[in-house]
Short mmCIF file of C-alpha atoms in Angstrom, two decimals:
data_model
loop_
_atom_site.label_atom_id
_atom_site.label_comp_id
_atom_site.label_asym_id
_atom_site.label_seq_id
_atom_site.Cartn_x
_atom_site.Cartn_y
_atom_site.Cartn_z
CA MET S 1 22.19 24.80 5.50
CA ALA S 2 22.37 23.28 2.11
CA ILE S 3 23.29 19.43 2.64
CA CYS S 4 25.02 18.17 -0.51
CA SER S 5 24.94 14.69 -1.08
CA ALA S 6 27.20 14.26 -3.85
CA HIS S 7 29.88 12.95 -3.28
CA THR S 8 31.45 11.00 -6.04
CA THR S 9 33.34 12.69 -8.73
CA THR S 10 30.20 11.21 -11.68
CA SER S 11 27.87 13.50 -9.99
CA LEU S 12 29.65 16.20 -11.06
CA HIS S 13 27.64 17.28 -14.28
CA SER S 14 24.32 15.94 -12.92
CA PRO S 15 21.59 18.11 -12.00
CA CYS S 16 20.90 19.19 -8.35
CA ALA S 17 17.69 19.32 -7.46
CA THR S 18 16.43 21.77 -4.93
CA VAL S 19 13.30 22.49 -2.81
CA SER S 20 10.08 22.93 -4.24
CA ASN S 21 9.17 25.58 -2.13
CA THR S 22 5.66 26.68 -4.20
CA GLY S 23 3.07 25.26 -1.77
CA PHE S 24 4.47 27.54 0.95
CA ARG S 25 4.84 30.95 -1.52
CA GLN S 26 8.04 31.57 -0.45
CA LYS S 27 10.93 31.93 -3.04
CA GLN S 28 14.37 30.63 -2.55
CA VAL S 29 17.04 30.97 -5.34
CA ILE S 30 19.84 28.87 -4.53
CA PHE S 31 23.53 28.79 -5.52
CA PHE S 32 25.03 25.88 -5.57
CA THR S 33 28.37 24.27 -6.51
CA SER S 34 28.63 20.96 -7.59
CA ASN S 35 32.71 21.42 -6.43
CA ARG S 36 33.09 20.04 -3.03
CA ARG S 37 36.21 21.85 -2.00
CA SER S 38 34.74 25.53 -2.75
CA GLY S 39 33.39 24.85 -0.19
CA ARG S 40 29.39 25.59 0.74
CA ARG S 41 28.43 28.10 -1.46
CA HIS S 42 24.62 29.25 -1.38
CA GLY S 43 22.61 31.75 -0.79
CA GLY S 44 18.90 31.33 1.26
CA ALA S 45 19.23 31.33 5.11
CA ARG S 46 16.14 28.89 5.05
CA THR S 47 16.09 25.43 6.38
CA PHE S 48 16.37 23.04 3.34
CA GLN S 49 18.36 20.11 1.75
CA VAL S 50 20.02 20.61 -1.78
CA SER S 51 20.49 16.92 -3.84
CA CYS S 52 22.28 15.90 -6.36
CA SER S 53 20.83 12.87 -8.26
CA VAL S 54 20.10 12.32 -12.02
CA GLU S 55 16.75 10.54 -10.09
CA LYS S 56 13.86 11.68 -12.10
CA PRO S 57 10.72 9.07 -10.27
CA VAL S 58 8.65 6.73 -11.94
CA VAL S 59 5.64 8.03 -9.64
CA ILE S 60 3.26 5.05 -9.02
CA GLY S 61 -1.09 6.37 -7.83
CA LEU S 62 -2.93 3.70 -5.06
CA ALA S 63 -6.12 4.71 -4.09
CA ALA S 64 -8.56 3.65 -1.79
CA ASP S 65 -11.00 4.42 1.19
CA SER S 66 -9.34 4.16 4.75
CA GLY S 67 -9.39 0.89 6.41
CA CYS S 68 -8.99 -0.72 2.60
CA GLY S 69 -5.70 -2.08 2.71
CA LYS S 70 -3.97 0.24 1.13
CA SER S 71 -0.74 0.00 3.72
CA THR S 72 -0.47 -4.24 3.68
CA PHE S 73 -0.47 -3.17 -0.56
CA MET S 74 2.49 -1.02 0.14
CA ARG S 75 4.39 -2.88 2.23
CA ARG S 76 4.04 -5.94 -0.26
CA LEU S 77 5.29 -3.72 -2.88
CA THR S 78 8.27 -2.32 -1.06
CA SER S 79 9.11 -5.75 0.09
CA VAL S 80 9.39 -6.80 -3.71
CA PHE S 81 11.66 -4.52 -4.29
CA GLY S 82 13.46 -5.83 -1.12
CA GLY S 83 13.82 -4.15 2.06
CA ALA S 84 11.28 -2.70 4.47
CA ALA S 85 9.94 0.86 4.17
CA GLU S 86 10.57 2.91 7.53
CA PRO S 87 8.57 5.86 8.78
CA PRO S 88 11.54 8.87 8.43
CA LYS S 89 14.55 9.02 10.74
CA GLY S 90 14.20 11.21 12.93
CA GLY S 91 11.40 12.95 11.58
CA ASN S 92 7.74 13.95 13.60
CA PRO S 93 6.91 9.96 14.93
CA ASP S 94 3.60 10.89 13.53
CA SER S 95 4.64 11.56 9.47
CA ASN S 96 2.84 9.05 6.95
CA THR S 97 5.50 8.84 4.76
CA LEU S 98 7.72 5.24 4.30
CA ILE S 99 11.17 4.85 3.06
CA SER S 100 12.88 1.82 1.61
CA ASP S 101 15.46 2.53 -0.19
CA THR S 102 14.31 2.13 -4.24
CA THR S 103 10.76 4.23 -2.49
CA THR S 104 8.80 6.34 -0.55
CA VAL S 105 5.65 6.05 -0.29
CA ILE S 106 3.12 9.45 1.06
CA CYS S 107 -0.09 9.42 1.95
CA LEU S 108 -2.18 12.15 0.39
CA ASP S 109 -4.10 12.95 4.04
CA ASP S 110 -1.03 14.87 4.18
CA TYR S 111 -3.03 17.34 1.20
CA HIS S 112 -5.86 18.06 3.41
CA SER S 113 -6.44 22.17 3.44
CA LEU S 114 -8.72 21.85 6.30
CA ASP S 115 -8.08 19.33 9.49
CA ARG S 116 -9.98 18.20 11.51
CA THR S 117 -12.07 21.48 12.82
CA GLY S 118 -12.07 23.42 9.67
CA ARG S 119 -13.99 19.96 8.32
CA LYS S 120 -16.36 19.69 11.62
CA GLU S 121 -16.45 23.51 11.03
CA LYS S 122 -17.50 23.23 7.09
CA GLY S 123 -19.48 20.53 7.42
CA VAL S 124 -17.01 18.26 4.51
CA THR S 125 -15.79 15.43 4.86
CA ALA S 126 -11.96 14.24 4.18
CA LEU S 127 -13.06 12.40 1.23
CA ASP S 128 -15.22 15.95 -0.46
CA PRO S 129 -12.72 17.69 -2.70
CA ARG S 130 -13.17 20.73 -1.00
CA ALA S 131 -11.65 19.42 2.41
CA ASN S 132 -8.49 18.93 -0.35
CA ASN S 133 -5.53 20.97 -1.59
CA PHE S 134 -5.22 19.45 -5.14
CA ASP S 135 -2.74 22.54 -6.79
CA LEU S 136 -0.29 21.97 -3.51
CA MET S 137 -0.61 18.83 -4.68
CA TYR S 138 -0.03 18.52 -8.45
CA GLU S 139 2.85 20.95 -8.05
CA GLN S 140 4.54 18.42 -5.40
CA VAL S 141 4.02 15.38 -7.08
CA LYS S 142 5.00 17.31 -10.49
CA ALA S 143 8.27 18.53 -8.66
CA ILE S 144 9.00 14.92 -7.20
CA LYS S 145 8.25 13.42 -10.89
CA GLU S 146 11.17 16.49 -12.45
CA GLY S 147 13.67 15.09 -9.63
CA GLN S 148 13.28 17.76 -7.40
CA ALA S 149 13.08 17.15 -3.34
CA ILE S 150 9.87 19.20 -1.96
CA GLU S 151 8.72 20.38 1.35
CA LYS S 152 5.15 18.37 2.03
CA PRO S 153 3.05 19.09 4.89
CA ILE S 154 2.19 16.38 7.61
CA TYR S 155 -1.57 15.64 7.97
CA ASN S 156 -1.40 14.22 11.56
CA HIS S 157 -3.97 11.71 11.82
CA VAL S 158 -4.17 11.69 15.84
CA THR S 159 -4.47 15.26 16.19
CA GLY S 160 -6.36 16.36 13.20
CA LEU S 161 -3.78 19.17 12.68
CA LEU S 162 -1.11 19.68 10.11
CA ASP S 163 2.29 19.62 11.03
CA PRO S 164 5.27 21.49 10.12
CA PRO S 165 6.51 20.26 6.75
CA GLU S 166 8.38 17.35 6.34
CA VAL S 167 11.68 17.75 3.01
CA ILE S 168 11.17 14.73 0.76
CA THR S 169 13.68 13.72 -1.68
CA PRO S 170 13.71 11.83 -5.11
CA PRO S 171 13.17 8.58 -4.74
CA LYS S 172 13.44 6.05 -7.82
CA ILE S 173 10.27 5.13 -7.05
CA PHE S 174 7.02 7.64 -5.60
CA VAL S 175 3.92 6.14 -4.47
CA ILE S 176 1.34 8.74 -3.98
CA GLU S 177 -1.61 6.90 -1.45
CA GLY S 178 -5.26 7.65 -0.58
CA LEU S 179 -7.88 8.82 -1.19
CA HIS S 180 -7.85 10.33 -4.72
CA PRO S 181 -4.91 10.00 -6.18
CA MET S 182 -6.45 10.06 -9.73
CA PHE S 183 -9.56 12.95 -8.56
CA ASP S 184 -7.45 15.59 -10.00
CA GLU S 185 -6.93 16.06 -14.19
CA ARG S 186 -3.52 17.44 -13.46
CA VAL S 187 -1.77 14.88 -10.95
CA ARG S 188 -3.78 11.48 -12.68
CA ASP S 189 -1.60 12.96 -15.69
CA LEU S 190 1.84 12.61 -14.11
CA LEU S 191 1.50 8.91 -12.75
CA ASP S 192 3.26 6.35 -14.71
CA PHE S 193 0.69 3.66 -13.11
CA SER S 194 -2.40 3.48 -11.27
CA ILE S 195 -4.06 1.04 -8.75
CA TYR S 196 -7.62 1.27 -7.25
CA LEU S 197 -8.34 -1.11 -4.70
CA ASP S 198 -12.39 -2.11 -4.73
CA ILE S 199 -13.21 -3.33 -2.20
CA SER S 200 -17.32 -3.99 -1.89
CA ASP S 201 -19.82 -2.91 0.48
CA GLU S 202 -19.44 -6.44 2.40
CA VAL S 203 -16.52 -6.87 2.44
CA LYS S 204 -16.28 -3.53 4.15
CA PHE S 205 -18.59 -3.90 6.74
CA ALA S 206 -16.37 -6.71 7.20
CA TRP S 207 -13.35 -5.45 7.78
CA LYS S 208 -13.68 -2.36 9.77
CA ILE S 209 -16.01 -4.57 12.28
CA GLN S 210 -12.34 -6.75 12.09
CA ARG S 211 -10.87 -3.64 13.04
CA ASP S 212 -12.64 -1.62 15.44
CA MET S 213 -14.91 -4.18 17.05
CA ALA S 214 -12.60 -4.70 19.75
CA GLU S 215 -12.57 -0.23 20.44
CA ARG S 216 -13.90 0.53 23.31
CA GLY S 217 -16.99 2.54 22.44
CA HIS S 218 -17.54 0.82 18.78
CA SER S 219 -20.78 -1.64 18.41
CA LEU S 220 -22.00 -2.98 15.04
CA GLU S 221 -23.74 0.17 14.92
CA SER S 222 -21.41 2.59 15.26
CA ILE S 223 -19.07 1.01 12.21
CA GLN S 224 -22.52 0.68 10.24
CA ALA S 225 -23.17 4.33 10.99
CA SER S 226 -19.90 5.51 10.26
CA ILE S 227 -19.45 3.81 6.74
CA GLU S 228 -23.34 5.07 5.87
CA ALA S 229 -22.57 8.42 6.83
CA ARG S 230 -19.76 8.70 4.31
CA LYS S 231 -20.83 6.49 1.99
CA PRO S 232 -22.71 10.02 -0.44
CA ASP S 233 -19.64 10.92 -0.45
CA PHE S 234 -17.91 8.29 -1.14
CA ASP S 235 -19.05 7.49 -4.52
CA ALA S 236 -18.98 10.76 -5.59
CA PHE S 237 -15.55 11.57 -5.24
CA ILE S 238 -13.38 8.27 -3.94
CA ASP S 239 -15.31 5.04 -5.89
CA PRO S 240 -15.40 7.04 -9.77
CA GLN S 241 -11.72 6.67 -9.54
CA LYS S 242 -11.44 3.38 -10.46
CA GLN S 243 -12.24 3.83 -14.47
CA TYR S 244 -8.65 5.85 -14.54
CA ALA S 245 -7.10 3.17 -12.90
CA ASP S 246 -4.36 0.92 -14.75
CA ALA S 247 -5.26 -2.06 -12.30
CA VAL S 248 -8.24 -2.43 -10.36
CA ILE S 249 -8.44 -5.06 -7.52
CA GLU S 250 -11.77 -6.15 -6.69
CA VAL S 251 -12.56 -7.36 -2.81
CA LEU S 252 -16.33 -9.66 -3.25
CA PRO S 253 -18.15 -12.17 -1.08
CA THR S 254 -17.11 -15.56 -2.29
CA GLN S 255 -19.51 -17.51 -4.23
CA LEU S 256 -18.09 -21.03 -3.36
CA ILE S 257 -20.82 -20.95 0.11
CA PRO S 258 -24.43 -19.71 -0.35
CA ASP S 259 -25.56 -17.22 1.08
CA ASP S 260 -22.18 -16.51 3.01
CA ASN S 261 -21.77 -12.63 4.80
CA GLU S 262 -18.64 -13.84 7.13
CA GLY S 263 -16.50 -12.57 5.37
CA LYS S 264 -13.86 -14.99 5.72
CA VAL S 265 -14.26 -16.57 2.52
CA LEU S 266 -13.04 -13.59 -0.55
CA ARG S 267 -13.69 -13.58 -4.53
CA VAL S 268 -11.16 -11.03 -6.08
CA LYS S 269 -10.53 -10.16 -9.29
CA LEU S 270 -7.67 -8.52 -10.56
CA ILE S 271 -8.89 -6.29 -13.82
CA MET S 272 -5.80 -5.38 -16.02
CA LYS S 273 -6.34 -2.35 -18.72
CA GLU S 274 -4.80 -3.21 -21.96
CA GLY S 275 -2.80 -1.21 -24.08
CA VAL S 276 -1.22 -0.11 -21.44
CA LYS S 277 2.62 1.02 -21.79
CA HIS S 278 4.91 -1.52 -19.96
CA PHE S 279 2.26 -3.01 -18.33
CA ASN S 280 1.17 -6.73 -19.38
CA PRO S 281 -1.63 -8.37 -18.54
CA VAL S 282 -1.17 -11.42 -16.43
CA TYR S 283 -2.75 -14.97 -17.53
CA LEU S 284 -4.22 -18.29 -17.01
CA PHE S 285 -3.53 -20.92 -19.62
CA ASP S 286 -4.56 -18.99 -22.81
CA GLU S 287 -3.90 -15.46 -23.37
CA GLY S 288 -6.98 -14.00 -24.51
CA SER S 289 -9.09 -17.04 -23.93
CA SER S 290 -12.08 -16.86 -21.52
CA ILE S 291 -11.16 -19.65 -18.60
CA SER S 292 -12.51 -21.57 -15.94
CA TRP S 293 -10.37 -23.64 -13.97
CA VAL S 294 -11.02 -25.54 -10.07
CA PRO S 295 -7.07 -26.41 -9.71
CA CYS S 296 -8.72 -28.81 -7.03
CA GLY S 297 -9.36 -32.46 -8.25
CA ARG S 298 -7.21 -35.43 -8.72
CA LYS S 299 -3.91 -33.59 -9.06
CA LEU S 300 -4.32 -31.45 -5.65
CA THR S 301 -6.40 -31.76 -3.12
CA CYS S 302 -7.72 -28.34 -1.28
CA SER S 303 -9.96 -27.52 2.35
CA TYR S 304 -12.64 -26.69 2.16
CA PRO S 305 -14.51 -24.65 0.17
CA GLY S 306 -12.22 -25.52 -2.36
CA ILE S 307 -10.29 -22.65 -4.79
CA LYS S 308 -11.91 -21.46 -8.23
CA PHE S 309 -10.00 -19.58 -10.35
CA ALA S 310 -11.56 -17.90 -13.48
CA TYR S 311 -9.97 -15.57 -16.36
CA GLY S 312 -11.00 -13.77 -19.31
CA PRO S 313 -11.63 -10.42 -21.48
CA ASP S 314 -14.14 -8.02 -20.64
CA THR S 315 -14.59 -3.95 -20.67
CA TYR S 316 -14.79 -2.08 -17.90
CA PHE S 317 -15.83 1.67 -18.19
CA GLY S 318 -15.63 1.38 -22.20
CA HIS S 319 -11.49 0.29 -21.67
CA GLU S 320 -10.71 -3.30 -22.08
CA VAL S 321 -8.86 -5.53 -19.93
CA SER S 322 -8.35 -8.68 -18.62
CA VAL S 323 -9.89 -9.71 -16.05
CA LEU S 324 -8.15 -12.51 -13.64
CA GLU S 325 -10.46 -13.76 -10.33
CA MET S 326 -9.79 -16.26 -8.08
CA ASP S 327 -12.41 -17.23 -5.01
CA GLY S 328 -11.78 -19.30 -1.96
CA GLN S 329 -8.15 -19.48 0.20
CA PHE S 330 -5.05 -21.11 0.13
CA ASP S 331 -5.00 -23.38 2.84
CA ARG S 332 -1.72 -25.45 1.67
CA LEU S 333 1.39 -24.31 0.27
CA ASP S 334 1.13 -26.66 -2.53
CA GLU S 335 -2.03 -24.70 -3.64
CA LEU S 336 -0.24 -21.93 -3.39
CA ILE S 337 2.86 -23.16 -5.57
CA TYR S 338 0.42 -24.66 -7.97
CA VAL S 339 -1.37 -22.34 -9.36
CA GLU S 340 2.02 -20.01 -9.46
CA SER S 341 2.91 -22.54 -12.04
CA HIS S 342 -0.21 -22.34 -13.83
CA LEU S 343 -0.40 -18.50 -14.36
CA SER S 344 2.01 -16.50 -16.85
CA ASN S 345 3.12 -12.81 -17.44
CA LEU S 346 3.56 -12.19 -13.33
CA SER S 347 7.24 -10.66 -13.97
CA THR S 348 8.65 -13.30 -11.50
CA LYS S 349 12.34 -13.63 -11.99
CA PHE S 350 12.96 -17.38 -10.82
CA TYR S 351 9.98 -20.34 -10.25
CA GLY S 352 8.34 -19.51 -7.17
CA GLU S 353 9.17 -16.20 -6.44
CA VAL S 354 5.06 -14.86 -6.21
CA THR S 355 5.13 -18.46 -3.49
CA GLN S 356 7.93 -17.21 -1.72
CA GLN S 357 6.84 -13.08 -1.44
CA MET S 358 3.45 -14.49 -0.51
CA LEU S 359 4.97 -16.81 2.25
CA LYS S 360 7.43 -14.28 3.71
CA HIS S 361 4.25 -12.20 4.85
CA ALA S 362 2.47 -14.68 5.87
CA ASP S 363 1.29 -12.14 9.02
CA PHE S 364 -0.19 -10.11 6.20
CA PRO S 365 -4.02 -9.42 5.80
CA GLY S 366 -4.80 -11.36 2.87
CA SER S 367 -1.68 -13.74 2.22
CA ASN S 368 -4.16 -16.63 1.48
CA ASN S 369 -6.71 -15.46 -0.65
CA GLY S 370 -6.94 -13.37 -3.62
CA THR S 371 -6.10 -9.72 -2.41
CA GLY S 372 -2.97 -11.08 -1.00
CA LEU S 373 -1.99 -12.66 -4.41
CA PHE S 374 -3.08 -10.09 -6.87
CA GLN S 375 -1.26 -7.27 -4.59
CA THR S 376 2.60 -9.15 -4.95
CA ILE S 377 1.36 -9.85 -7.98
CA VAL S 378 0.83 -6.29 -8.76
CA GLY S 379 4.13 -5.39 -6.95
CA LEU S 380 5.83 -7.79 -9.48
CA LYS S 381 4.08 -6.09 -12.72
CA ILE S 382 5.78 -2.19 -11.36
CA ARG S 383 8.78 -3.56 -10.22
CA ASP S 384 8.95 -4.85 -14.54
CA LEU S 385 7.00 -1.29 -15.44
CA TYR S 386 10.19 0.43 -13.42
CA GLU S 387 12.62 -1.77 -14.96
CA GLN S 388 11.60 -1.16 -18.43
CA ILE S 389 11.43 2.88 -18.05
CA VAL S 390 15.04 2.66 -16.55
CA ALA S 391 16.05 1.09 -20.03
CA GLU S 392 14.15 3.15 -22.10
CA ARG S 393 16.06 6.53 -20.22
CA ALA S 394 19.17 4.76 -20.67
CA ASP S 395 18.58 3.69 -24.09
CA ALA S 396 17.26 7.47 -24.92
CA PRO S 397 20.42 9.49 -24.99
CA ALA S 398 22.74 6.41 -26.87
CA GLU S 399 20.10 6.90 -29.74
CA ALA S 400 20.29 11.25 -29.46
CA ALA S 401 23.64 10.66 -30.29
CA LYS S 402 23.79 8.08 -32.76
CA VAL S 403 21.78 10.80 -34.62
CA MET M 1 0.27 -18.87 9.49
CA ALA M 2 0.13 -22.12 11.46
CA SER M 3 -1.68 -24.26 8.29
CA THR M 4 0.45 -22.84 5.72
CA VAL M 5 3.92 -23.70 8.38
CA ALA M 6 2.30 -27.09 8.88
CA SER M 7 2.57 -28.43 5.09
CA LEU M 8 6.08 -27.77 4.87
CA SER M 9 6.77 -31.08 5.77
CA THR M 10 5.06 -32.32 2.29
CA PRO M 11 6.40 -30.13 0.10
CA ALA M 12 4.19 -32.39 -2.78
CA THR M 13 4.30 -30.13 -6.30
CA PHE M 14 7.37 -27.71 -6.56
CA ALA M 15 10.95 -28.33 -6.45
CA ALA M 16 12.58 -25.01 -5.43
CA ALA M 17 14.29 -25.12 -2.52
CA ASP M 18 14.16 -20.76 -3.09
CA VAL M 19 10.36 -21.16 -1.61
CA VAL M 20 10.32 -22.62 1.69
CA PRO M 21 11.53 -20.23 4.32
CA ARG M 22 14.23 -21.64 6.11
CA ARG M 23 13.34 -20.77 9.71
CA LYS M 24 11.75 -24.18 10.12
CA VAL M 25 14.79 -26.48 10.32
CA ALA M 26 13.93 -30.28 11.61
CA GLY M 27 16.01 -31.68 13.76
CA ARG M 28 17.97 -29.48 15.14
CA VAL M 29 16.93 -27.58 18.70
CA TRP M 30 14.99 -24.57 18.62
CA PHE M 31 15.86 -21.54 21.19
CA PRO M 32 13.19 -21.23 23.22
CA THR M 33 14.64 -17.67 25.42
CA ALA M 34 14.89 -15.36 22.80
CA ARG M 35 11.65 -15.54 21.23
CA ARG M 36 9.28 -16.55 23.82
CA GLY M 37 8.47 -12.75 24.99
CA GLY M 38 7.77 -11.47 21.04
CA PHE M 39 5.57 -14.88 20.49
CA ALA M 40 3.37 -14.41 23.86
CA VAL M 41 3.09 -10.15 22.72
CA ARG M 42 2.14 -11.73 19.79
CA SER M 43 -0.45 -13.86 20.68
CA SER M 44 -2.54 -11.50 23.00
CA GLY M 45 -2.31 -8.21 20.54
CA PRO M 46 -1.52 -5.15 22.19
CA SER M 47 -4.19 -2.94 23.12
CA THR M 48 -4.85 1.04 21.69
CA PRO M 49 -3.13 3.75 23.26
CA PRO M 50 -5.06 5.08 25.88
CA GLY M 51 -5.26 8.74 24.42
CA ILE M 52 -6.45 7.68 20.70
CA SER M 53 -8.36 5.07 22.53
CA ASP M 54 -10.20 7.98 24.83
CA LYS M 55 -10.28 10.00 21.36
CA VAL M 56 -12.15 7.48 19.48
CA SER M 57 -14.65 6.85 21.90
CA GLU M 58 -15.21 10.49 21.93
CA SER M 59 -16.09 10.92 18.52
CA ILE M 60 -18.36 8.40 18.33
CA LYS M 61 -20.39 10.16 21.11
CA LYS M 62 -19.99 13.13 19.62
CA ALA M 63 -21.09 12.03 16.51
CA GLU M 64 -23.60 9.67 17.83
CA GLU M 65 -25.12 13.50 19.18
CA THR M 66 -24.15 15.15 15.86
CA CYS M 67 -26.47 12.34 14.27
CA ALA M 68 -29.75 12.47 16.53
CA ASP M 69 -31.04 15.41 14.93
CA GLU M 70 -30.56 15.45 10.75
CA GLN M 71 -29.27 12.59 9.76
CA VAL M 72 -28.46 13.65 6.27
CA SER M 73 -26.66 17.26 6.93
CA GLY M 74 -22.80 17.61 6.34
CA GLU M 75 -22.16 18.21 10.46
CA CYS M 76 -23.43 14.22 10.54
CA ALA M 77 -20.99 13.01 7.71
CA ALA M 78 -18.28 14.72 8.71
CA ALA M 79 -18.38 13.89 12.60
CA TRP M 80 -18.50 10.29 11.59
CA ASP M 81 -15.69 10.97 9.02
CA GLU M 82 -13.80 11.86 11.75
CA VAL M 83 -14.50 8.59 13.55
CA GLU M 84 -13.22 6.70 11.01
CA GLU M 85 -10.14 8.88 10.53
CA LEU M 86 -9.88 8.00 14.81
CA SER M 87 -10.31 4.60 14.34
CA ALA M 88 -7.93 3.75 11.89
CA ALA M 89 -5.24 6.01 13.60
CA ALA M 90 -5.95 3.06 16.38
CA SER M 91 -5.54 0.40 14.31
CA HIS M 92 -2.29 2.09 12.93
CA ALA M 93 -1.01 1.87 16.21
CA ARG M 94 -1.57 -1.12 17.47
CA ASP M 95 -0.05 -1.83 14.55
CA LYS M 96 2.96 0.39 15.36
CA LEU M 97 3.10 -1.02 18.76
CA LYS M 98 3.04 -4.70 17.75
CA GLU M 99 5.93 -4.04 15.62
CA SER M 100 8.06 -2.28 17.88
CA SER M 101 7.46 -4.71 20.79
CA ASP M 102 10.56 -6.90 20.13
CA PRO M 103 13.38 -5.58 17.34
CA LEU M 104 14.42 -9.24 16.92
CA GLU M 105 11.28 -9.83 15.36
CA ASN M 106 11.04 -6.61 13.22
CA TYR M 107 14.49 -7.83 11.88
CA CYS M 108 13.02 -11.71 11.61
CA LYS M 109 10.55 -10.32 9.90
CA GLU M 110 12.54 -8.74 6.53
CA ASN M 111 15.85 -11.46 7.08
CA PRO M 112 14.00 -14.81 7.97
CA GLU M 113 17.30 -16.63 6.07
CA THR M 114 19.58 -14.77 9.17
CA ASP M 115 21.41 -17.13 11.70
CA GLU M 116 19.86 -15.20 14.37
CA CYS M 117 16.15 -15.94 12.62
CA ARG M 118 16.56 -19.44 12.47
CA ILE M 119 14.00 -21.76 14.71
CA TYR M 120 14.95 -24.87 14.88
CA ASP M 121 12.36 -27.98 15.87
CA ASN M 122 13.20 -31.00 17.50
#
């Protein structure tokens, strides 16, 4: 049954999307009429959806290891765009997809070519490209980017099996998050913006202890063993993707407390590539200069161990970058707003928007340190990028008409 | 976060009223009935659903057995990768429980400014 979502006369001439089934080796021909009175005439007997829209999504890639804050980042990002992201209504309760008014986030684990049993038999991890179907990933991300709906598989993280696919229609912003968004060159080229969350080994260990210690069967040894056993594949296949990212959020242990290994206070770096279209890096005080800044002093009293910022130009895998760094954590609201008022190019819509977003999600992990701050900033930069791309597209036909 | 909330009464350096979450309004009565349940659940934190919890502990046992013979094999890495996958799934399941445990809490998370989400202090 075809469901047409074109209800307004303005969409009469808009291109209509069809479900791309390329990954399942089925061909469907869909005859479509946008005149609603002439009924739902179409061919193809299988279940599919047709949606009419001019939507050509902006595609964002987010790469990070499992348990390194991708979900939190996604919640912050969708919040910047307004409205909460929810799993698809009425679908598979184990779906990994999140949908909000503007944004759809899919998890790239859904493109596993080997299920849990298959990986075990072949002795490969999920980090290994051999366990993933990059052809299908490319075809489907491309289809979405062209405004077509897809039938995406669902990898069930509880059962370890591939569940029947779900239909994903093109949103305004399409985010692919997972282990390999920048691994395959074809997929990489489809991304309008890419982010890599780079968590140092010490912090990863601390975070996984926090996450898993209460879990029955886990111990410090098992957590350590799991990180170590996955590390060769992580280093070979995941870590190298950071060289392609437009923004990297690097999370390190603090330098404010000597020999700190608690992993509670963090030093976080936001590495922003220069010369990326629609992306102007954030800066502190003076663009392009090197600055070390301690906001705490006579004007602002900070709690122990204080807060330290740094900013300056650098190179990262041969690329010109700007790096903004924050060590320490906010314990008071006035610390946060004071810092925000000294940062420029934040792409906020009003004074205090970063602080407002951070406060709104004070219960998310990292809301009092650089991870939350930089995730929020990157969210704002993505909103800005999206608005610039949309404005550019709106201008393009007008320009063409003039000629 | 308790510490940020505590400092709300002394917003020293900023003037933008929009920044202050309107969850705490001084001088009114806080109504405890609807919210107390939500806080109780949140403070203790839900435990992992037993199905996933069993799978995590089984997978750890299996990984330890698999790696006892040969530590650098693909099978060993795959076994520990399964532990990671299930541990992450368990954590997500706990988050989901936390979210769905109180519909009012869920609603208020996204709409703290609405009347039904205001918390009043004496």
